[in-house]
CSV table of C-alpha atoms in Angstrom, one decimal:
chain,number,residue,atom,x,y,z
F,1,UNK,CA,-100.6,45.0,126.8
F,2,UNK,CA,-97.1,43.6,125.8
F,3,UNK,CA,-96.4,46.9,124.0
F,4,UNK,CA,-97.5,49.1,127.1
F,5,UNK,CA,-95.6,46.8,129.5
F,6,UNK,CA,-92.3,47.1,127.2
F,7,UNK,CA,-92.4,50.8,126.9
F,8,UNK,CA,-92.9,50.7,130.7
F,9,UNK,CA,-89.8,48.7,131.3
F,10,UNK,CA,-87.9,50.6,129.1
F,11,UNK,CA,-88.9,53.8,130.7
F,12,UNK,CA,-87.8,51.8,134.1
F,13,UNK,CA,-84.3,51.0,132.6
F,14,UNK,CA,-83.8,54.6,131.7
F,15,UNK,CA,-84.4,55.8,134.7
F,16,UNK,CA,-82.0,53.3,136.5
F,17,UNK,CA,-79.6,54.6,134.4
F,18,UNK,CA,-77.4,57.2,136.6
F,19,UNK,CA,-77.1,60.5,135.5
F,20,UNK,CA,-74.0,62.7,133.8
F,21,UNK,CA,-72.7,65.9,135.6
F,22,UNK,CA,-75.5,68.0,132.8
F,23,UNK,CA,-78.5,66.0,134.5
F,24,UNK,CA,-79.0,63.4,131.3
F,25,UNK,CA,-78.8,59.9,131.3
F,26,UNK,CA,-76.0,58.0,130.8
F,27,UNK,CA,-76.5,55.6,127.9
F,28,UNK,CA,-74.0,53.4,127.8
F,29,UNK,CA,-72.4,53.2,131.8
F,30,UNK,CA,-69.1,51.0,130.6
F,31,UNK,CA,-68.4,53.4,127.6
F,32,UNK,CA,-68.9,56.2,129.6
F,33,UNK,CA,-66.5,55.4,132.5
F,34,UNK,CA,-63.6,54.3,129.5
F,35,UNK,CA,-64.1,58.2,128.5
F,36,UNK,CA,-64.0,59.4,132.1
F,37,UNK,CA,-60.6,57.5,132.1
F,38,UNK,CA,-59.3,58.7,128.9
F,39,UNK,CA,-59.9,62.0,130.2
F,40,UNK,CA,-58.1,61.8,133.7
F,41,UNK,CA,-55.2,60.0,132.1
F,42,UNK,CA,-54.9,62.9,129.3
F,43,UNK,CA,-55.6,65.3,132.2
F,44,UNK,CA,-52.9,63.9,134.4
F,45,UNK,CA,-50.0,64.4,131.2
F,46,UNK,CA,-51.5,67.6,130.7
F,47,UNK,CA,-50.4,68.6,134.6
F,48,UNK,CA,-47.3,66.8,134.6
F,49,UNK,CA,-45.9,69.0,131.7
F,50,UNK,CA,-47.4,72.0,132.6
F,51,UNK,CA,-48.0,71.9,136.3
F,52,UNK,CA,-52.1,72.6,137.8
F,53,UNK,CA,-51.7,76.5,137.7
F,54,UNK,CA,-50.8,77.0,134.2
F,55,UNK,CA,-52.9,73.9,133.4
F,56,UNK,CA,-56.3,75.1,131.6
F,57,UNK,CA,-59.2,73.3,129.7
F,58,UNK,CA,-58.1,73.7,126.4
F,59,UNK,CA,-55.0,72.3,127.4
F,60,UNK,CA,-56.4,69.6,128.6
F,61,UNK,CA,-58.9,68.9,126.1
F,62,UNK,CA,-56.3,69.2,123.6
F,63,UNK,CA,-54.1,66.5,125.4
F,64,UNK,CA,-57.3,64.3,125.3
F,65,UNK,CA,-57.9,64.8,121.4
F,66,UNK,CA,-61.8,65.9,122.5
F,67,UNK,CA,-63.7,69.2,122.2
F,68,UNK,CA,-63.3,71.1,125.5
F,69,UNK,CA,-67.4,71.0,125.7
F,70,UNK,CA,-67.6,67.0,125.4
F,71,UNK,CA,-65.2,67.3,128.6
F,72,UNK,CA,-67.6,69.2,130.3
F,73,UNK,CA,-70.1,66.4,129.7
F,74,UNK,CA,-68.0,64.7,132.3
F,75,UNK,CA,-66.5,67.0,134.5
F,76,UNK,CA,-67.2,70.6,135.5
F,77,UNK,CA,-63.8,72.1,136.3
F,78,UNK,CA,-60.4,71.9,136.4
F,79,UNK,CA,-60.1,71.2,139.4
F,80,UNK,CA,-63.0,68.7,139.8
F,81,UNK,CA,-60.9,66.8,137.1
F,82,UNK,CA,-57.3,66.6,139.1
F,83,UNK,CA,-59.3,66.0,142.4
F,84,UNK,CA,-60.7,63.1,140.9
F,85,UNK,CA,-57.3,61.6,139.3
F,86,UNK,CA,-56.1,61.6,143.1
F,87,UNK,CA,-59.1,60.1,144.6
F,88,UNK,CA,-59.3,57.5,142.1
F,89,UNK,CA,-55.3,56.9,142.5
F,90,UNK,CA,-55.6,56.6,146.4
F,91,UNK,CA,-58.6,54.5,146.3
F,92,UNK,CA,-57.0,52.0,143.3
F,93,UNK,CA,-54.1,51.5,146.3
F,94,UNK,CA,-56.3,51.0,149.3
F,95,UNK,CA,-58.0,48.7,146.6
F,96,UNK,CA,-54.7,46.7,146.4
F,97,UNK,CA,-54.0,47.3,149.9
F,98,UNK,CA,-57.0,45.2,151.0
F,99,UNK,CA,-56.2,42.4,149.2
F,100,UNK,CA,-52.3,42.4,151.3
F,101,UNK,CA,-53.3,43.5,154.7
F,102,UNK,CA,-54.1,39.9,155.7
F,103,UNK,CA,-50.9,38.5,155.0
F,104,UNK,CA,-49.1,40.7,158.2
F,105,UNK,CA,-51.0,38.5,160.4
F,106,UNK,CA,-48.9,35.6,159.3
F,107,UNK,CA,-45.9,37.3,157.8
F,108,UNK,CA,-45.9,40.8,157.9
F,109,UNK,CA,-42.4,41.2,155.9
F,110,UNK,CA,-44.3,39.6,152.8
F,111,UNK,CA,-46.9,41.8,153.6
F,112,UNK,CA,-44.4,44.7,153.1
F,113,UNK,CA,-42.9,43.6,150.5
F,114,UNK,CA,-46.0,43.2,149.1
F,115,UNK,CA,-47.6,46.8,149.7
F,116,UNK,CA,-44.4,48.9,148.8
F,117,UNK,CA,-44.0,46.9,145.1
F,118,UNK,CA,-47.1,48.1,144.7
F,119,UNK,CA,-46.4,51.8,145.9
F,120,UNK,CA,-43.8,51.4,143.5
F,121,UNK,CA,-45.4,49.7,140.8
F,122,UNK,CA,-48.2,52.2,140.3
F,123,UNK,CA,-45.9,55.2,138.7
F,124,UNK,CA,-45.1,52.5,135.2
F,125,UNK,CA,-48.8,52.2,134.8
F,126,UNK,CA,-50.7,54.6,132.6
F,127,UNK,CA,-52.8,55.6,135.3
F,128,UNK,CA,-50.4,56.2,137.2
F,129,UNK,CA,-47.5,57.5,135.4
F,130,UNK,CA,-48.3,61.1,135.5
F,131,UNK,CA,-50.3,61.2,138.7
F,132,UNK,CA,-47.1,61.5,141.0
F,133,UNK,CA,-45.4,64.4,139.1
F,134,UNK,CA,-47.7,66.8,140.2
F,135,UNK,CA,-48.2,68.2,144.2
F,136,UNK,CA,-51.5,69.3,145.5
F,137,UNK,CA,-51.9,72.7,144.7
F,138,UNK,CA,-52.8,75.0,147.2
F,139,UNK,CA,-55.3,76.5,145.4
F,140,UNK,CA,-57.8,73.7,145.6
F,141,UNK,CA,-61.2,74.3,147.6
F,142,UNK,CA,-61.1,73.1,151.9
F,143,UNK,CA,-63.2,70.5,150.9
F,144,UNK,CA,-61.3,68.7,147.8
F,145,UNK,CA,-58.2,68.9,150.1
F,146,UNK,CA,-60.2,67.2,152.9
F,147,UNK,CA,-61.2,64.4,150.5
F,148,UNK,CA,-57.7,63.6,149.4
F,149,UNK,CA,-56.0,63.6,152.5
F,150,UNK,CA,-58.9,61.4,153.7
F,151,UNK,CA,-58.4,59.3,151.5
F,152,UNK,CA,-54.5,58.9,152.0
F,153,UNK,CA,-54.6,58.3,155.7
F,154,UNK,CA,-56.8,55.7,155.2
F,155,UNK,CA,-53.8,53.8,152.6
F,156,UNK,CA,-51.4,55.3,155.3
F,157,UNK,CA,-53.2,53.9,158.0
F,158,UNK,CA,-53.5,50.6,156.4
F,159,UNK,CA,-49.5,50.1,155.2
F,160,UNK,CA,-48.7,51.6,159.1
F,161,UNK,CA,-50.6,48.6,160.5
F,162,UNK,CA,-48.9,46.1,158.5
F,163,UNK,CA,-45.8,48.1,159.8
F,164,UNK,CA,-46.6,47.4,163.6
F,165,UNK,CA,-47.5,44.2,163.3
F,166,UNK,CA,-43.7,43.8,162.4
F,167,UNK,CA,-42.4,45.5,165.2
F,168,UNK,CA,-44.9,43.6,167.8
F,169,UNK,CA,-43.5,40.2,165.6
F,170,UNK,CA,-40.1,41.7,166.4
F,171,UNK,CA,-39.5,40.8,162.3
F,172,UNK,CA,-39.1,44.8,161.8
F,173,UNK,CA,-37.0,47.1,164.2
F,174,UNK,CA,-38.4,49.0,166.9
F,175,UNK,CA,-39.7,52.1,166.0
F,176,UNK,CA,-42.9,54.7,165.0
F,177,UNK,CA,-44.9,52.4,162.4
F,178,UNK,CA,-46.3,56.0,161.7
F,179,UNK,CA,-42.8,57.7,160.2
F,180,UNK,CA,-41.0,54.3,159.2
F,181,UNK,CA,-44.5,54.2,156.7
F,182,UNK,CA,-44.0,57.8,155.8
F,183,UNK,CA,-40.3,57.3,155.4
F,184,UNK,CA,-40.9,53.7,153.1
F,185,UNK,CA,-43.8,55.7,151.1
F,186,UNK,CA,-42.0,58.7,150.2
F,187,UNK,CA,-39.2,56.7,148.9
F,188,UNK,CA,-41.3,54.6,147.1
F,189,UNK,CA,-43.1,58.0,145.2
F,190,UNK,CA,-39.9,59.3,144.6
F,191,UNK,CA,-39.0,57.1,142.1
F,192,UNK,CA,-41.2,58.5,139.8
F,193,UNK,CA,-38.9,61.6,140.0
F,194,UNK,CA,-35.8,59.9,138.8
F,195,UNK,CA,-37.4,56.9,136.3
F,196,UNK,CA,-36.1,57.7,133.0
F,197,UNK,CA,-38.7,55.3,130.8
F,198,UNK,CA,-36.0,53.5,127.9
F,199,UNK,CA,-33.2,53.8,130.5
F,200,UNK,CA,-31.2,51.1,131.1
F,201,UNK,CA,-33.0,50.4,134.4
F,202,UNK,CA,-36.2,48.5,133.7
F,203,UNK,CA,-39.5,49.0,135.5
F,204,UNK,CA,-39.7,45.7,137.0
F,205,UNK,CA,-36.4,45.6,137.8
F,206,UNK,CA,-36.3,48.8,139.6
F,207,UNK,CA,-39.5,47.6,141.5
F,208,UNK,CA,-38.0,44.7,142.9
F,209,UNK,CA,-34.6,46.6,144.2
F,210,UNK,CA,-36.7,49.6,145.4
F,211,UNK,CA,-38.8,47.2,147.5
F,212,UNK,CA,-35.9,45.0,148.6
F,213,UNK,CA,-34.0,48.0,149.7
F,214,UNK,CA,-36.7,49.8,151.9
F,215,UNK,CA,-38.0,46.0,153.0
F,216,UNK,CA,-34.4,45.6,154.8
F,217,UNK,CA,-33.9,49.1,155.8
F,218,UNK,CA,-36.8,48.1,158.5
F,219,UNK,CA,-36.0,44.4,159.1
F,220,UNK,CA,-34.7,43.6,162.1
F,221,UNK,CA,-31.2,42.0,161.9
F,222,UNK,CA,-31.4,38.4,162.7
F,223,UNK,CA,-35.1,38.1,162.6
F,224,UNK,CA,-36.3,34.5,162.2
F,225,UNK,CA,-38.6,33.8,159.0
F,226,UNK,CA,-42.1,33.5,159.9
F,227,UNK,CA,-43.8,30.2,158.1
């Protein structure tokens, strides 16, 4: 009985196990998301020196030190792979986001401060290092466009909010939360265009100028300090 009822739990626990792109099951869940990461971070190098178009597999594959078919055990395309190192870069934000929001209610120019350090933090990270240097290519499919640019109105949305409770709090000047966020978040992505990594400008460094800079371009002159 003991024997019959382990077998049956085991059977249970693989079946609870979720299953890869190829329809097996995934043995080991923590290892496996480690190599799904290792390959969207070697994928993400691979596009930033060659750009998407010119991108292929074997490119890839060889930018991750892995066979080209152990990839496929985790992705199925090309493209599958770079829509997921923007979906997974948006949602690590709004992930960060959530934890800020809060903080406008009180004092939204912390709360700004807050959310574009992190904008600009992101590009010094492996993750996200690589991420920015690439645009969307227009070549993805309708619906891996509609998931991205989901995804980044939602963020937009959120830092826009902490923008307009500023205004209302007459802390930031009057204005469209909608383009002074656009205008804050471009500059903040942009840096990852000029960062030379060894320069004499270091990362944190950079991060707290960047912010400072964009923080008072929006402040309204003479606001009091909310406490």
């Amino acid at each position: 009985m003991a024997s019959d009822k382990s077998k049956i739990d085991r059977a249970a626990a693989a079946k609870a196990r979720p299953l890869g792109v190829r329809g097996y099951r995934v043995r080991d869940v923590a290892r496996a998301a480690e190599r799904r990461r290792e390959i969207l971070l070697g994928a993400a190098r691979a596009f930033a020196y060659g750009g998407y178009d010119a991108t292929n597999m074997d490119q890839i594959a060889h930018e991750c030190g892995l066979a080209k078919g152990h990839i496929y055990h985790y992705f199925r395309s090309k493209e599958e792979i770079f829509t997921e190192i923007r979906i997974e870069l948006v949602k690590r934000l709004i992930e960060r986001m959530a934890a800020i929001a809060p903080l406008a209610a009180k004092d939204p120019e912390l709360a700004l401060r807050k959310a574009t350090a992190v904008a600009i933090a992101r590009i010094f990270e492996d993750e996200g290092r690589y991420e920015r240097a690439v645009p969307d290519p227009v070549s993805l499919s309708p619906e891996n466009q509609k998931r991205i640019r989901t995804l980044g109105r939602r963020y937009e949305q959120m830092f826009a909010n902490i923008v307009r409770r500023g205004i209302d709090q007459g802390v930031f000047v009057a204005g469209n939360p909608k383009l002074m966020t656009f205008v804050i978040l471009r500059a903040a992505f942009t840096v990852a265009n000029w960062y030379r990594e060894g320069g004499k400008w270091k990362p944190q460094w950079i991060v707290e100028q960047v912010t400072d800079q964009l923080v008072r371009s929006v402040r309204e002159p003479g606001a009091r300090d909310i406490t």
